[in-house]
mmCIF file of C-alpha atoms and ligand atoms in Angstrom:
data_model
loop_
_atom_site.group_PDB
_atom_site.id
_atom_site.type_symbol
_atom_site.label_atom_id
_atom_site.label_comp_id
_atom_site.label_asym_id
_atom_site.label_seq_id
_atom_site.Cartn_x
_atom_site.Cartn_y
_atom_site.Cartn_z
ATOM 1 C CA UNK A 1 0.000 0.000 0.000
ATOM 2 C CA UNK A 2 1.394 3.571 -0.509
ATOM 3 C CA UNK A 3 -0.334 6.694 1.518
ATOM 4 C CA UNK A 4 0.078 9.937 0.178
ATOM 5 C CA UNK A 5 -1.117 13.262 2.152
ATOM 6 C CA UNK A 6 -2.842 15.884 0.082
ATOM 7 C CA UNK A 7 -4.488 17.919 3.644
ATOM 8 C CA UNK A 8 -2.753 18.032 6.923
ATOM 9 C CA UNK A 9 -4.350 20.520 8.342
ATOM 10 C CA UNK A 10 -7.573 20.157 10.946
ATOM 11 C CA UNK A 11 -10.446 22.840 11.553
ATOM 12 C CA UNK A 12 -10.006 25.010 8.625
ATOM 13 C CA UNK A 13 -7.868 25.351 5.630
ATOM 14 C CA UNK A 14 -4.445 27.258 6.565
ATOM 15 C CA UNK A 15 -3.022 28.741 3.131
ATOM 16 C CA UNK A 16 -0.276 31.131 3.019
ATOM 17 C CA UNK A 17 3.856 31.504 3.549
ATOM 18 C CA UNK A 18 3.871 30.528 7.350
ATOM 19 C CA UNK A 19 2.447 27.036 6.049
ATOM 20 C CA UNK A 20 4.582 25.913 2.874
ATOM 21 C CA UNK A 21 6.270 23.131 4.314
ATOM 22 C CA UNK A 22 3.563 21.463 5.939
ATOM 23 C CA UNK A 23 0.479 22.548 4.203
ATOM 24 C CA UNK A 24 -2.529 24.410 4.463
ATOM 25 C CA UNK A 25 -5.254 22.109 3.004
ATOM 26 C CA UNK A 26 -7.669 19.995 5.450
ATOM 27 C CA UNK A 27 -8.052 16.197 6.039
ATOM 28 C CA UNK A 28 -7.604 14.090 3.138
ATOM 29 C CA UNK A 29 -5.282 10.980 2.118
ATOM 30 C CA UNK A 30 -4.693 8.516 -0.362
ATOM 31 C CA UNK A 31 -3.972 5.252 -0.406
ATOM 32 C CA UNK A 32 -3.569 2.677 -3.309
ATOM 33 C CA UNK A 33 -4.097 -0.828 -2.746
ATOM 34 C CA UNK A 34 -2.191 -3.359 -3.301
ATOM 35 C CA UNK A 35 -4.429 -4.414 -6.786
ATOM 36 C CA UNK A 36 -3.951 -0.816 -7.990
ATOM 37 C CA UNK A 37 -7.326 0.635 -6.126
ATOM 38 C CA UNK A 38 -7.888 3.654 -4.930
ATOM 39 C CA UNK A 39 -8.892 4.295 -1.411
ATOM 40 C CA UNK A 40 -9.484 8.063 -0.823
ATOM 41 C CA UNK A 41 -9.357 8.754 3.695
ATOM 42 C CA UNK A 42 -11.343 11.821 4.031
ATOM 43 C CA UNK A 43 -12.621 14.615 1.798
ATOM 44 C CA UNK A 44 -11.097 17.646 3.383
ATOM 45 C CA UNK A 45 -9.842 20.164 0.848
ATOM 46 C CA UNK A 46 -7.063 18.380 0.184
ATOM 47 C CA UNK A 47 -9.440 16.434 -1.847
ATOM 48 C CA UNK A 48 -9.485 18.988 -4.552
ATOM 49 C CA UNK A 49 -5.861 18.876 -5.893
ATOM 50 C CA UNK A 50 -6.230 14.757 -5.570
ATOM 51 C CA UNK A 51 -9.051 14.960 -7.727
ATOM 52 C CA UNK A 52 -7.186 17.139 -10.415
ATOM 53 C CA UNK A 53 -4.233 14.534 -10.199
ATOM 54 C CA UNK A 54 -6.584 11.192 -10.426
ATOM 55 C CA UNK A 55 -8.230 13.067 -13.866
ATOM 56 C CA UNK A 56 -4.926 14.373 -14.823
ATOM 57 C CA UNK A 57 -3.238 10.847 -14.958
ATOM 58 C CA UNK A 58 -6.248 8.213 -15.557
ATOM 59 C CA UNK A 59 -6.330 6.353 -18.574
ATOM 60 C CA UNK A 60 -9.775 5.890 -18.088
ATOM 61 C CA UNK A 61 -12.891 6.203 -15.922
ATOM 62 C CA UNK A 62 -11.552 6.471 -12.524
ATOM 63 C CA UNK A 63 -13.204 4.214 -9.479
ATOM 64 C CA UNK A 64 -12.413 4.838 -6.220
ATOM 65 C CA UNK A 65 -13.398 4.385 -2.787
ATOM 66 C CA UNK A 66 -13.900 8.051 0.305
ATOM 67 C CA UNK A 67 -13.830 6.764 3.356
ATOM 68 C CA UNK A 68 -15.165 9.647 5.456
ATOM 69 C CA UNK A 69 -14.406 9.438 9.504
ATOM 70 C CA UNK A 70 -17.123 12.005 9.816
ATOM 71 C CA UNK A 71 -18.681 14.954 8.482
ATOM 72 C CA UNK A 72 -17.522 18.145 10.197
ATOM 73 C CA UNK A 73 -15.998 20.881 7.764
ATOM 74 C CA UNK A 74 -11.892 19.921 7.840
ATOM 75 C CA UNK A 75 -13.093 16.210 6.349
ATOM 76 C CA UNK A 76 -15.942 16.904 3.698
ATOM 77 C CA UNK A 77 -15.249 20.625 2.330
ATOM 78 C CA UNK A 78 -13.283 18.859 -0.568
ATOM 79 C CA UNK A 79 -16.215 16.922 -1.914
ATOM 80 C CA UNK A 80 -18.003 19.526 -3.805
ATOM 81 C CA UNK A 81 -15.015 20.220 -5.317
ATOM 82 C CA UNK A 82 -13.654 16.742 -6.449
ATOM 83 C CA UNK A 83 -13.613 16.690 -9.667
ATOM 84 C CA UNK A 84 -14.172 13.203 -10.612
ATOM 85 C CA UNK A 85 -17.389 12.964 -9.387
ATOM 86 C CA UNK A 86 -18.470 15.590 -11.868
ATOM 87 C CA UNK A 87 -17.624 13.068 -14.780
ATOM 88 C CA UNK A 88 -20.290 10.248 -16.003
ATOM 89 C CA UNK A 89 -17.803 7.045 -16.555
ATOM 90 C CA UNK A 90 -16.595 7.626 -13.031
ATOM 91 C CA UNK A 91 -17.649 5.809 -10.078
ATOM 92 C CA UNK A 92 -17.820 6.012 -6.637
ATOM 93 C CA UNK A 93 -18.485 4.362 -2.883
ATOM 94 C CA UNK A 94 -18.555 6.664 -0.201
ATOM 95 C CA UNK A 95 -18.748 5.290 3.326
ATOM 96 C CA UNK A 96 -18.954 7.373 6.563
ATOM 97 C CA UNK A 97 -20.682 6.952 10.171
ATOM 98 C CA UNK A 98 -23.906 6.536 10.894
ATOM 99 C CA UNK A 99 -25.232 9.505 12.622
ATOM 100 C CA UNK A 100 -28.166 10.526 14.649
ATOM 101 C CA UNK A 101 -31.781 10.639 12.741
ATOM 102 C CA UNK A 102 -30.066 11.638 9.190
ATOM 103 C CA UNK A 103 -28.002 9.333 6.426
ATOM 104 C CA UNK A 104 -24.579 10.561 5.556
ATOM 105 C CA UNK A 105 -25.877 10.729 2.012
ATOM 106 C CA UNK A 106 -28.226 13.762 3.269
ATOM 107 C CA UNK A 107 -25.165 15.000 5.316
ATOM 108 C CA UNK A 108 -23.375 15.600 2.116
ATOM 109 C CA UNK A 109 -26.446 17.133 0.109
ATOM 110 C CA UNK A 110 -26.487 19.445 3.218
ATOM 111 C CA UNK A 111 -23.194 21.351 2.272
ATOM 112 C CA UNK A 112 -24.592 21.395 -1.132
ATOM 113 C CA UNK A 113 -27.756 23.007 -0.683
ATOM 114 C CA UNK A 114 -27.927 26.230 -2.862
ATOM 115 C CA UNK A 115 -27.301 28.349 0.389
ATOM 116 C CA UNK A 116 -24.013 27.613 0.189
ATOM 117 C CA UNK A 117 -22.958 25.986 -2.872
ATOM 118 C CA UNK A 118 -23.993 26.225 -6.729
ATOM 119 C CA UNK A 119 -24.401 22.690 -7.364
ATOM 120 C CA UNK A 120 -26.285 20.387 -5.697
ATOM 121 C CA UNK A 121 -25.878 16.420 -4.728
ATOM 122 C CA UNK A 122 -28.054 15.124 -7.323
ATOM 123 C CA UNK A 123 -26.448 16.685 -10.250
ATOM 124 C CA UNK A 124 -23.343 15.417 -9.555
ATOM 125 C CA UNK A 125 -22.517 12.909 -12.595
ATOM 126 C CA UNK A 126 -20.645 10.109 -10.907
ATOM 127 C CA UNK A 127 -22.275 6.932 -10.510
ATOM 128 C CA UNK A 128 -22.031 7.292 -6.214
ATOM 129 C CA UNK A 129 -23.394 5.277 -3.914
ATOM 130 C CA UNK A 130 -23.381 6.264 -0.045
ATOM 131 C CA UNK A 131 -23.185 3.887 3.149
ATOM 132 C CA UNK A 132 -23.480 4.435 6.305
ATOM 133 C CA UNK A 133 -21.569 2.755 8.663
ATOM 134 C CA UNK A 134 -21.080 1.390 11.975
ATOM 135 C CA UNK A 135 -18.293 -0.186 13.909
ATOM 136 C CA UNK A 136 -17.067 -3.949 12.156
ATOM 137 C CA UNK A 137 -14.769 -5.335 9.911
ATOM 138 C CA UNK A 138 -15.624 -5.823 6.478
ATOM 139 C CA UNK A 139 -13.879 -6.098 2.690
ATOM 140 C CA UNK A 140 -12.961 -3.302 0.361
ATOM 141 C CA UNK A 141 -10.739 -4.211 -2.216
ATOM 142 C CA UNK A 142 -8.971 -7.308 -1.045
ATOM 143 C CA UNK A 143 -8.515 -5.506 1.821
ATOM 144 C CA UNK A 144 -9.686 -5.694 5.287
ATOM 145 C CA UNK A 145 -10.847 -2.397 6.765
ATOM 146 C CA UNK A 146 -12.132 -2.691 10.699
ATOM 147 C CA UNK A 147 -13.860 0.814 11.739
ATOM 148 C CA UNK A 148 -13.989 1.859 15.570
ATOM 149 C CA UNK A 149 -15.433 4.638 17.055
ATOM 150 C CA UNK A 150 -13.492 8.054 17.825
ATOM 151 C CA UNK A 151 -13.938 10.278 20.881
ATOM 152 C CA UNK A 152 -15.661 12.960 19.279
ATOM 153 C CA UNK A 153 -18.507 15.474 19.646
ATOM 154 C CA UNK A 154 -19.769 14.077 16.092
ATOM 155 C CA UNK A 155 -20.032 10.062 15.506
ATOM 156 C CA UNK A 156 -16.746 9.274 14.076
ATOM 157 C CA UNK A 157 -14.999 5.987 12.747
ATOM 158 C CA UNK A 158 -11.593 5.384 12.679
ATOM 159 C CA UNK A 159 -10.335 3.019 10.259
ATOM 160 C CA UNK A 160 -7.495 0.185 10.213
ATOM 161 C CA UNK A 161 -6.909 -1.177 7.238
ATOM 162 C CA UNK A 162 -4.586 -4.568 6.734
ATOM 163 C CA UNK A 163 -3.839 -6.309 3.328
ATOM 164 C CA UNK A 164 -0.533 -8.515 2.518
ATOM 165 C CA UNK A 165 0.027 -8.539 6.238
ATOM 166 C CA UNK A 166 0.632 -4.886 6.874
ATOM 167 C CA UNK A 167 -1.546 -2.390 7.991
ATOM 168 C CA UNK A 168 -2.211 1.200 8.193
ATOM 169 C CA UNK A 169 -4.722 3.220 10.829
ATOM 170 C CA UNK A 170 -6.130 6.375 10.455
ATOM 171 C CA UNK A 171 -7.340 8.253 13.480
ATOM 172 C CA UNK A 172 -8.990 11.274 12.513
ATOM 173 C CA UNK A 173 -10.842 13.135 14.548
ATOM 174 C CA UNK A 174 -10.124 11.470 18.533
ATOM 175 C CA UNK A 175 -9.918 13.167 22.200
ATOM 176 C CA UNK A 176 -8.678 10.927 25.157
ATOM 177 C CA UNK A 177 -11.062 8.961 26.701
ATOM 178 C CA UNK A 178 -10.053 10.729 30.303
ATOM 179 C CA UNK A 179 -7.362 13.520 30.748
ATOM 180 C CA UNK A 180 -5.457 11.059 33.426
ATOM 181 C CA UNK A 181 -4.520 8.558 31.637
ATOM 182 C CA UNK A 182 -1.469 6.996 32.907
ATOM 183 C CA UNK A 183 -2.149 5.367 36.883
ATOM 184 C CA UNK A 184 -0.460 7.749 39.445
ATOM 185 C CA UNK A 185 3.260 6.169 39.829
ATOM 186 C CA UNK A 186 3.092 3.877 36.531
ATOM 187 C CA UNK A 187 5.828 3.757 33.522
ATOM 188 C CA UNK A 188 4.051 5.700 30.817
ATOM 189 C CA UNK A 189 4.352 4.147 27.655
ATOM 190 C CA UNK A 190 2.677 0.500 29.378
ATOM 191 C CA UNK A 191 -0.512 -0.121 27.857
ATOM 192 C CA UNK A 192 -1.674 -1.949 31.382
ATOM 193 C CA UNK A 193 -1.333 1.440 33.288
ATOM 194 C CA UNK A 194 -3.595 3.020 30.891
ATOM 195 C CA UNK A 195 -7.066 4.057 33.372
ATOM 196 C CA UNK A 196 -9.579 4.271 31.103
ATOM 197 C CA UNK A 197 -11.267 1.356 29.098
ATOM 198 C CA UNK A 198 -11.865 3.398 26.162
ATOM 199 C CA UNK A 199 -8.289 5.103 26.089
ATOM 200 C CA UNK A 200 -7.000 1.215 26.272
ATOM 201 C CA UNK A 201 -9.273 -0.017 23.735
ATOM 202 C CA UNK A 202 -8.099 2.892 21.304
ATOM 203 C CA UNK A 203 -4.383 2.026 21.914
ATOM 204 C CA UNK A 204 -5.406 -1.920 21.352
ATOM 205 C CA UNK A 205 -6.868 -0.565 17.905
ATOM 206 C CA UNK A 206 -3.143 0.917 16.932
ATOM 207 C CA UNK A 207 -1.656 -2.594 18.114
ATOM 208 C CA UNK A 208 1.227 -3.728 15.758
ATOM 209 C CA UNK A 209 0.478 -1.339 13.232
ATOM 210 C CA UNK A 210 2.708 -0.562 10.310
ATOM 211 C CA UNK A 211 2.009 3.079 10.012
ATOM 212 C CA UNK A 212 -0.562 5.334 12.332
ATOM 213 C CA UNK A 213 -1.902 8.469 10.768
ATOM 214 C CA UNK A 214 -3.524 10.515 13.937
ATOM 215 C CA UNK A 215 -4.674 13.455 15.070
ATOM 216 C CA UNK A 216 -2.777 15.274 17.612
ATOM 217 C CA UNK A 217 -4.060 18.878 17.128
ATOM 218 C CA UNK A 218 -2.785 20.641 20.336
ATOM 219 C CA UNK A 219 0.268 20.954 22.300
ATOM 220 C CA UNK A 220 -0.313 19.997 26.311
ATOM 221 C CA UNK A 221 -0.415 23.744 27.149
ATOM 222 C CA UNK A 222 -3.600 24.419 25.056
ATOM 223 C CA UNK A 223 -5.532 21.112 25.396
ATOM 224 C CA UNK A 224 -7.098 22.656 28.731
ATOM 225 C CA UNK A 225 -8.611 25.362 27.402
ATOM 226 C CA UNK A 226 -9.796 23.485 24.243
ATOM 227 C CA UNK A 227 -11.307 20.726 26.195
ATOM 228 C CA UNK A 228 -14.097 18.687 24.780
ATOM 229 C CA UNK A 229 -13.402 19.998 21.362
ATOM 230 C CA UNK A 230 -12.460 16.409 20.565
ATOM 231 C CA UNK A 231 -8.760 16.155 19.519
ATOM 232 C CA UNK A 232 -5.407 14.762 20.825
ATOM 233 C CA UNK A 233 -2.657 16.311 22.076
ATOM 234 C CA UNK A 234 1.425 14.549 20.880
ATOM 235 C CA UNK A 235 2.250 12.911 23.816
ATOM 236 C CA UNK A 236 -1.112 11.066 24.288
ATOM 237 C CA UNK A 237 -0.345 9.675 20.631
ATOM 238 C CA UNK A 238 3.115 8.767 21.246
ATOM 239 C CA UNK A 239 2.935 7.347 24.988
ATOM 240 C CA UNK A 240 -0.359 5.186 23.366
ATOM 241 C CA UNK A 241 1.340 4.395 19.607
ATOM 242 C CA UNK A 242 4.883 3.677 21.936
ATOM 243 C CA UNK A 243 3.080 1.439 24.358
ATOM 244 C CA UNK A 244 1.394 -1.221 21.182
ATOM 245 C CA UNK A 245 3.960 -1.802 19.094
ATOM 246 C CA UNK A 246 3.678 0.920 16.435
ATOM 247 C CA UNK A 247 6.308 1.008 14.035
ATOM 248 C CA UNK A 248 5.832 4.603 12.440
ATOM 249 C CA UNK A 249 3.541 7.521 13.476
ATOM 250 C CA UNK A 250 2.450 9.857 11.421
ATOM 251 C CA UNK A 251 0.999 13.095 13.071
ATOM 252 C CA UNK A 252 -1.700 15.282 11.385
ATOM 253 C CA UNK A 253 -4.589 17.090 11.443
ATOM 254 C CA UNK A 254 -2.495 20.353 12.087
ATOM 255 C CA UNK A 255 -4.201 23.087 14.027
ATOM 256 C CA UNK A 256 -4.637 26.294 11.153
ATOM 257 C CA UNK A 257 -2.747 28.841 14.448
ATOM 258 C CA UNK A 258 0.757 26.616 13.865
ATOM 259 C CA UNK A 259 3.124 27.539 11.447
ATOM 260 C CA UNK A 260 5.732 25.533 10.351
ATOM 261 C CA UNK A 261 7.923 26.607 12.710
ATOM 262 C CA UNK A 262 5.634 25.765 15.807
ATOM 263 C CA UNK A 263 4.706 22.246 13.708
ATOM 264 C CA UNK A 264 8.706 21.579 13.099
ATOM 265 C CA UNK A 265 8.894 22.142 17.111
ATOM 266 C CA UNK A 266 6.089 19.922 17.900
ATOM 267 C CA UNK A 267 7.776 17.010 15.689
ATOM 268 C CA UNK A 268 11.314 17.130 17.665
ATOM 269 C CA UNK A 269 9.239 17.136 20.994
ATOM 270 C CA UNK A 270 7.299 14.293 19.905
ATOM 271 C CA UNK A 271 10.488 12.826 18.726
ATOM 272 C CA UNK A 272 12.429 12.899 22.056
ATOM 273 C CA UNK A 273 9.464 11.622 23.884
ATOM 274 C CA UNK A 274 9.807 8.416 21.912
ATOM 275 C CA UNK A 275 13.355 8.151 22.666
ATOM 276 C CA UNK A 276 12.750 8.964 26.432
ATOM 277 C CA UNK A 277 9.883 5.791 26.661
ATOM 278 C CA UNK A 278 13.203 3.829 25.054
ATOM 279 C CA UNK A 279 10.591 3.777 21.953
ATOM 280 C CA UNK A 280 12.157 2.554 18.590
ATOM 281 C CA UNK A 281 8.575 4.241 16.825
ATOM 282 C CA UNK A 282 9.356 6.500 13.984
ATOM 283 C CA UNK A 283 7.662 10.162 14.444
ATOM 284 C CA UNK A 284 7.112 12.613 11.859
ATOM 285 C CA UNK A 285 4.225 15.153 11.251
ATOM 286 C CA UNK A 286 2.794 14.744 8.001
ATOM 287 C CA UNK A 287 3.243 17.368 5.395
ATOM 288 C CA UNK A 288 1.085 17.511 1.657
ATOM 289 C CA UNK A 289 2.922 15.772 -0.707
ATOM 290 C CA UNK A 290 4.695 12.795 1.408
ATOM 291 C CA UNK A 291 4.733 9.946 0.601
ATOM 292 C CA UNK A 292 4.560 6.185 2.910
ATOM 293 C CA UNK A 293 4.952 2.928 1.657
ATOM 294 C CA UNK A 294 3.302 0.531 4.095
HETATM 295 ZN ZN1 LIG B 1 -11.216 17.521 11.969
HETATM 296 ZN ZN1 LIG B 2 -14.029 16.733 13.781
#
């Protein structure tokens, strides 16, 4: 499988010279499958440059799969302007949570209503069919995907996905469980002195993996003011990733207020904390344009 980050950024697209290196564009991936698929994490406007580069080098009509974690802003705002789905031949299977009382199919008409945007769901030309899903394993592609729920004020899935006998997760948008998480007096870094069930369970999800993409959206001085908001801070990530076996960890989902510099900063901190645990996990934050072979 190779990954490839078109959007790093979470919240709100962050264009402009303090954000060259790591990117301005929200939430969106790709991956392609080991049979040549293409698996598209997240619609965030990162999506729009993908779609120019799918039409710009397909021989022909282009399938592919969007996996959506969930529908705030930072992870759909690409969709409308994807510009494969605007083509007949092309086809398309979008999956995303379940939410409360309304189908992710009328989630995404939502954003296209004529209040805020020209063209609406329907008239999109893509052959598209829209899923709404729940927490299980099933079969995209020769591959396995298992989806698990996300801390988050919206319903949100995060998704593993394992073919050849690799794997990659992607853990977009997530807040610990419970702020304590280590036990007073334990090693951090040891998945049994993790408190909570649902912080454990979330590391468990990460177990082995060949590559983590995840959140961590604030540093530990401004998760207390941004409480409840739903996202991780870098130490969280790397104490849980450390603690299960996680081979490299890639950290996105960049709050729009950090420039490269502050980003650059955040990746050397997360870096040392790895070595501290005596952690041989990889750390980088993710940038538009690179690249992971998994
Ligand atoms: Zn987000
Ligand atoms: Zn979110």
């Amino acid at each position: 499988m190779l990954a490839r980050f078109w959007g790093t950024r979470g919240s709100i697209a962050a264009p402009g010279p303090g954000t060259t290196r790591f990117g301005g564009n929200t939430s969106c991936v790709e991956l392609t499958t080991p049979s040549g698929g293409i698996l598209v994490l997240d619609c965030g406007t990162g999506a729009r440059p993908l779609g120019n580069h799918l039409l710009a080098s397909a021989a022909g009509p282009i399938s592919a799969t969007i996996l959506l974690t969930h529908t705030h802003w930072d992870h759909i705002q690409g969709f409308p302007f994807f510009a494969p789905l605007f083509q007949p031949d092309n086809h398309f299977k979008v999956y995303g949570p379940e939410g409360a009382h309304v189908s992710l199919r009328d989630v995404l008409a939502g954003q296209m209503e004529h209040h805020y945007f020209p063209v609406e769901l329907d008239q999109l030309a893509a052959r598209i069919s829209y899923d709404d899903m729940r927490e299980g394993a099933f079969q995209i592609d020769g591959m396995t995907v298992r989806a698990q729920q996300m801390n988050h004020p919206s319903p949100t899935l995060g998704y593993r996905i394992e073919a050849g006998g690799r794997s990659i997760c992607y853990l977009c948008d997530h807040e610990p469980y419970f702020e304590g998480v280590w036990r007073e007096g334990a090693q951090a870094g040891r998945l049994e002195s993790v408190l909570e069930a649902g912080d454990r369970r979330h590391a468990e999800y990460m177990q082995d993996a060949d590559v983590v993409i995840h959140e961590a959206q604030y540093t530990p001085e401004e998760y207390p003011s941004k409480r409840h908001w739903g996202h991780s801070t870098y130490p969280y990530v790397v104490e849980l990733a450390a603690a299960v076996g996680v081979r490299r960890l890639f950290l996105t989902h960049h709050d729009p207020s950090h420039n490269d510099e502050f980003i650059a900063d955040i990746e050397n901190k997360a870096r040392e904390l790895a070595k501290n645990l005596g952690s041989p996990l990889e750390v980088c934050c993710a940038y538009e344009g690179c690249e992971v072979t998994v």
